[in-house]
XYZ file of C-alpha atoms in Angstrom:
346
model
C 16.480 5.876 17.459
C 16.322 4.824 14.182
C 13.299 7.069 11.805
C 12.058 7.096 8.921
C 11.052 10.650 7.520
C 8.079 10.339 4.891
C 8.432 14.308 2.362
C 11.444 15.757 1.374
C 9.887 19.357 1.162
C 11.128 21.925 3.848
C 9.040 20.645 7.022
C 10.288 17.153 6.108
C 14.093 18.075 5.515
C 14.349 20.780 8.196
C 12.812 18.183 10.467
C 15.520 15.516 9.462
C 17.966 17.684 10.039
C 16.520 18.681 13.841
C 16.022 14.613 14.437
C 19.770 14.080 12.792
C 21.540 16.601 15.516
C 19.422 15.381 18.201
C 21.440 12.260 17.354
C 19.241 10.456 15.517
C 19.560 8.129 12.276
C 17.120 8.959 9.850
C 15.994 8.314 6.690
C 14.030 10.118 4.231
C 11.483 8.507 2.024
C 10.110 10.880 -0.478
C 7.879 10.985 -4.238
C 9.438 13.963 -5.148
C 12.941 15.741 -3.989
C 14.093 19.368 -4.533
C 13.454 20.748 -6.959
C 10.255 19.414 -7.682
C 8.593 19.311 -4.176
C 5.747 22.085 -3.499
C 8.120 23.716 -1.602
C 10.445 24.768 -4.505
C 7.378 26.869 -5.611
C 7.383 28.932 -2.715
C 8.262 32.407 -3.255
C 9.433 32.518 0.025
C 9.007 35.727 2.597
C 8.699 35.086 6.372
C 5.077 35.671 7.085
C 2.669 33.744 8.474
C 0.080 33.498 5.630
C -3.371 31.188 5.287
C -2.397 29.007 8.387
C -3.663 28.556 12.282
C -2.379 26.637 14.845
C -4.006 23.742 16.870
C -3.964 26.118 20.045
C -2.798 30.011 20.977
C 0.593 31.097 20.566
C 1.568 27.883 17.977
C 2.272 29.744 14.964
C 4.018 32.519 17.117
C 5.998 30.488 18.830
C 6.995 28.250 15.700
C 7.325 31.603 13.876
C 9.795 32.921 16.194
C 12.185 30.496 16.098
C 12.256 29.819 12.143
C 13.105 33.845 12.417
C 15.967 33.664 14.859
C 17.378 30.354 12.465
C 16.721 31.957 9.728
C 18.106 35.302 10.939
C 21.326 33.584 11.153
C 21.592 32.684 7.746
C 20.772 35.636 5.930
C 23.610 36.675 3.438
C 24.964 33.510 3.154
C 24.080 33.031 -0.433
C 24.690 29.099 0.027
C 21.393 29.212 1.755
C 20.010 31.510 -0.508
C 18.617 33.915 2.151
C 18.510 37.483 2.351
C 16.776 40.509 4.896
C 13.954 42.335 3.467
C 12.174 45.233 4.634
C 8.269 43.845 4.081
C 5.132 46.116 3.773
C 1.916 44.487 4.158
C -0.804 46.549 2.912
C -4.413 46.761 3.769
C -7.209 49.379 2.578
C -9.219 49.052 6.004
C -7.307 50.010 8.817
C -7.810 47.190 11.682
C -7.397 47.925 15.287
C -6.302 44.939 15.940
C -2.633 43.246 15.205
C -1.812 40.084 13.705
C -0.965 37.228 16.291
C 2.290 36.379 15.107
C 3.287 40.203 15.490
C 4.627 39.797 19.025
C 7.781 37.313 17.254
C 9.077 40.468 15.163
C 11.084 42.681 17.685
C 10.613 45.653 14.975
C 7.320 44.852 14.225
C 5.263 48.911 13.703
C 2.387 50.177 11.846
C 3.720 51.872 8.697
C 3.877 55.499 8.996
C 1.023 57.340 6.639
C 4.151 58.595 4.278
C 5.230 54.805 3.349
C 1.424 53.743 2.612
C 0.683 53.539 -1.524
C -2.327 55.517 -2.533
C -5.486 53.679 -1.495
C -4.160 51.790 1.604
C -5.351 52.959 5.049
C -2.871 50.608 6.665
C -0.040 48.983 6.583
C 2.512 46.452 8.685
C 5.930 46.821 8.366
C 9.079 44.497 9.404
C 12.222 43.263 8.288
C 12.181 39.874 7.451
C 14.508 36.964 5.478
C 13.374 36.268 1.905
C 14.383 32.692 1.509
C 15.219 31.842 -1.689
C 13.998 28.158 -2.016
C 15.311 27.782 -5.248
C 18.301 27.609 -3.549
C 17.649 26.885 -0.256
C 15.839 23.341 -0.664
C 19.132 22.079 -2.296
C 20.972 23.444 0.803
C 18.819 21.847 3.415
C 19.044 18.800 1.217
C 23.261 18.840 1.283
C 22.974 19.810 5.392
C 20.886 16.890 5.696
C 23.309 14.571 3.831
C 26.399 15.933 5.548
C 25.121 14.931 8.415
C 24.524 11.529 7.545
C 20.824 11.257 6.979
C 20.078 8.760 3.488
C 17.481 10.195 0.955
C 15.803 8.266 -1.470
C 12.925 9.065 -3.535
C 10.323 6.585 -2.970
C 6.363 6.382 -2.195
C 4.682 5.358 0.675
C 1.261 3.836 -0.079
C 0.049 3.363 3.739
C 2.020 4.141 7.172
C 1.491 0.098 8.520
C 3.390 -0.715 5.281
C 6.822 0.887 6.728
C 9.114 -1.801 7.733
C 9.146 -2.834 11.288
C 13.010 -1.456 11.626
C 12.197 2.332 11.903
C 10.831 3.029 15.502
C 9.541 6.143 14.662
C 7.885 7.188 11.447
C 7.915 11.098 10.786
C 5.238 12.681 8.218
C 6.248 15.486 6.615
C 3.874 14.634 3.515
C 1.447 17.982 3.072
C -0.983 17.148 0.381
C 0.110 13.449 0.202
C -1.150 13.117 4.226
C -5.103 12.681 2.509
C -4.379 9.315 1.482
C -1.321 8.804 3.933
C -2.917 9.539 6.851
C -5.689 9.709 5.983
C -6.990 13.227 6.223
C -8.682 14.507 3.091
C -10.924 17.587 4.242
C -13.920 15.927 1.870
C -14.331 12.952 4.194
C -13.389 13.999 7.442
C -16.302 14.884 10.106
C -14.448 17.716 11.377
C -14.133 19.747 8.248
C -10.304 19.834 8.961
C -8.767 17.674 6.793
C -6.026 19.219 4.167
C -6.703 20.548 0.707
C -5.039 22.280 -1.736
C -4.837 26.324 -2.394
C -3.418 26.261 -6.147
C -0.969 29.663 -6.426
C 0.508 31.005 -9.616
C 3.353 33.648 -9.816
C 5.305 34.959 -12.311
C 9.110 35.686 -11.321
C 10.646 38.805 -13.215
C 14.759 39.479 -13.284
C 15.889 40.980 -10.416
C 16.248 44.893 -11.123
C 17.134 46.068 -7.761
C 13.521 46.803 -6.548
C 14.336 45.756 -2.629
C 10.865 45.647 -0.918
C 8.710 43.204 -0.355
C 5.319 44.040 -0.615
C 2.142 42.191 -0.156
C -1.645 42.867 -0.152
C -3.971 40.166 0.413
C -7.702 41.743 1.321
C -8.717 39.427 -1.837
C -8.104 36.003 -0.615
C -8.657 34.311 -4.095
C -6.086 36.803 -5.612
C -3.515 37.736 -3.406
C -0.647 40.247 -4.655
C 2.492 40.013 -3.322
C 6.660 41.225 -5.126
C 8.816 39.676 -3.335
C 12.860 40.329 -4.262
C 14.949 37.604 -3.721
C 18.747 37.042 -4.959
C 18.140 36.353 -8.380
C 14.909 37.138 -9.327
C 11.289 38.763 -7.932
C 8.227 36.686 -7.457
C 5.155 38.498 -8.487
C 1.839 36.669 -7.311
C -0.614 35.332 -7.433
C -3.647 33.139 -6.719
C -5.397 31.090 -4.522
C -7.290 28.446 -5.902
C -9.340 25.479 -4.866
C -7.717 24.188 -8.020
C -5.063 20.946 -8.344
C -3.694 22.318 -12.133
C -0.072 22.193 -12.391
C -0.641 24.127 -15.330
C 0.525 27.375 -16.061
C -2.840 29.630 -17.032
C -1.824 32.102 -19.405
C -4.826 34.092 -18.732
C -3.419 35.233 -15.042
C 0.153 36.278 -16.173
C -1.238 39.689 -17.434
C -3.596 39.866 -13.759
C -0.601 39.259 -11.919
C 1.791 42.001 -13.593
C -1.089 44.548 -13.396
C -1.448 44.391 -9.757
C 1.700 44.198 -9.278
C 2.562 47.194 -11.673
C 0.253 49.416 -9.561
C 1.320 47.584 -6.204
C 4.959 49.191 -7.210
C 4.313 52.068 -8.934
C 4.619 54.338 -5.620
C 7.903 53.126 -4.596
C 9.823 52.209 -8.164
C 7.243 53.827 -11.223
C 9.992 52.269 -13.664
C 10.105 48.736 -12.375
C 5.827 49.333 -12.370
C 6.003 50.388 -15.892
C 8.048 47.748 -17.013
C 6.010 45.201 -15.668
C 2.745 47.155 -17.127
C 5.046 47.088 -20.627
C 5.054 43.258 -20.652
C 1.349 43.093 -19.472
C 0.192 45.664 -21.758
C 3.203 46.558 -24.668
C 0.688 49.132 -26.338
C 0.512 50.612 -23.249
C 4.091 51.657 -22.420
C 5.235 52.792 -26.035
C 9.061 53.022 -25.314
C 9.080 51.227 -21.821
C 11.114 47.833 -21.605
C 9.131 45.258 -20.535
C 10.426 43.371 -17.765
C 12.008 40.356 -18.090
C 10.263 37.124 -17.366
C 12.478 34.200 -16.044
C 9.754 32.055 -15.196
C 6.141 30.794 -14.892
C 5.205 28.580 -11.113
C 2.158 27.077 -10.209
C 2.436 25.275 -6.534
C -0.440 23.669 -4.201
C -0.486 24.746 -1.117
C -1.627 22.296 1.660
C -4.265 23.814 3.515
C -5.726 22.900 6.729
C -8.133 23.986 9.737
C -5.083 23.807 11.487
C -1.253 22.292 11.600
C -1.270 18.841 12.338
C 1.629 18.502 14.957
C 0.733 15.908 17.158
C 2.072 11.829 17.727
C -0.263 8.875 17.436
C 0.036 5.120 18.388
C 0.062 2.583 14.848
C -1.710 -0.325 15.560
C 1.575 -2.041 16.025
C 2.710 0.060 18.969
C 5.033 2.494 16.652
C 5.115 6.115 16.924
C 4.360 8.488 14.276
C 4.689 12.270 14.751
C 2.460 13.798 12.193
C 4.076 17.584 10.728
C 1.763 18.922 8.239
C -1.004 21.015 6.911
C 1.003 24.640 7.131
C -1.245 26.375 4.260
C 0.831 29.120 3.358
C 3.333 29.014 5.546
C 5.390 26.077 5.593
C 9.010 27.778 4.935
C 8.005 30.402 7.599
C 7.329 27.429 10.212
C 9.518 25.135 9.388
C 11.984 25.638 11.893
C 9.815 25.716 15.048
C 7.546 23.132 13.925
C 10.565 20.605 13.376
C 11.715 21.466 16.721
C 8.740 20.298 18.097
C 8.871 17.258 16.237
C 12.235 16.887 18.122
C 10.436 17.094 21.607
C 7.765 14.728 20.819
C 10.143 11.921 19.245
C 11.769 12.343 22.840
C 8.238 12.364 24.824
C 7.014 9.085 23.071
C 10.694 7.062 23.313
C 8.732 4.826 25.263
């Protein structure tokens, strides 16, 4: 069939590229294309993060299989992509596990001599750091090799798509409020998307190889995250639409991350307490900052994954609302995408 793809972020390219070896033709429509979709902001570890599913088992299944692809890729530096052994901290000890836990095959509680001072618990896993920097321009190139057309262009309303595309893909995130529409401030069910605004800081890579998150405060999640070139230090999240850098939260960020690191790498801690604080570290280098990221995140009750009729008898298959965890999903989700372009064919 011939379909049109509305978002060029990663559920909207990784689900052309699905649709395009199913033997599809596709086209993308998109405002913005890499680097300047949400995505790009990502940091991005694999780890389900601020995101439920529409029923049981959705973000583990979707979770597993963006593992296993991405899995496959790691080291190839075209993709940007490399394994990471992650530690995700908590100072409550839980009984119970995550969902998603069950997709990691090495998934284990971290043993009391690999907790930080403070934490009573911790999960540990190896998981790909994805790089999206690099990888968004890699999905982009896959999906042109392959023969899918990208062009950047808005879509006001989904009956205004021409008549020629049978099915209409949308990959949009935080444009599906006016696309589809579903903004959470007029919808009855409370589930419509808005954004989480999240602000890191990314440091030069120095060879600190963990990644390392604790997020028991929601609004101000800390997370280092190593990728190939650089470490993302975060962050926030905001119910907040500013693109804008806020000076202000550098200095938070770098201090929780300082004493996030300072059990496994004090110097990489007291470098990034140096640039924080310079009085405080007389004779410490600070590290050194490459950049400054805000991103939105689009949030939702749950993923929208489902197809719906247009008054005109066309198919759309709706693919947003993954919160935190779009690059984590994105593989499973556009495999379902797949199936339910095939399901509706008729």
């Amino acid at each position: 069939m011939e379909i049109l793809v509305i978002g060029a972020g990663v559920s909207g390219l990784t689900s052309t590229l699905e649709l395009l070896r199913a033997g599809h033709g596709v086209t993308v429509w998109a405002r913005d294309l890499p680097p300047n979709t949400t995505s790009n902001a990502a940091a991005a570890v694999w780890m389900p993060y601020a995101v439920r599913g529409p029923s049981a088992g959705d973000v583990t299944r979707w979770g597993a299989i963006s593992l296993e692809r991405f899995g496959t890729l790691a080291g190839d530096e075209r993709a940007g992509i490399v394994q990471r052994e992650v530690l995700d901290l908590y100072p409550t000890a839980y009984d119970a596990l995550p969902e998603w836990a069950s997709a990691v095959p090495t998934f284990h509680l971290a043993a009391a001599d690999e907790l930080p001072p403070g934490y009573a618990m911790g999960y540990a896993f190896p998981a790909p750091v994805i790089d999206t920097s690099v990888y968004l321009n890699w999905l982009l190139d896959e999906v042109t090799s392959a023969g899918g057309r990208v062009e950047r262009r808005a879509v006001e309303r989904l009956e205004d798509v021409p008549a020629r595309w049978q099915v209409v893909v949308n990959c949009t995130g935080l444009g599906a409020r006016e696309l589809a529409p579903d903004d959470r401030e007029t919808s009855g069910d409370g589930l419509g998307v808005h954004a989480g605004r999240g602000q890191v800081v990314r440091v030069r890579n120095t060879g600190f190889a963990r990644a390392l998150a604790d997020d028991a405060d929601p609004q101000r999640p800390t997370y280092i995250v190593p990728r190939l070139r650089d470490i993302v230090l975060g962050g926030f999240n905001q119910a907040s639409e500013s693109l804008e850098p806020d000076p202000a939260q550098i200095p938070d960020i770098l201090r929780r991350c300082a004493a996030l690191a300072a059990h496994f790498d004090p110097a990489f801690a007291a470098s990034l307490r140096a640039l924080a604080d310079p009085d405080s570290q007389p004779g410490v280098a600070p590290a050194e900052v490459v950049s400054v990221g805000v991103g939105l995140r689009p949030i939702r009750g749950v993923v929208r994954l489902e197809a719906q009729r247009l008054a005109d008898g066309r198919r759309v298959v709706h693919n947003y609302g993954h919160g935190g965890a779009g690059v984590t999903l994105s593989w499973g989700c556009a495999e379902d995408v797949v199936r339910l372009v095939a399901e509706n064919a008729s």
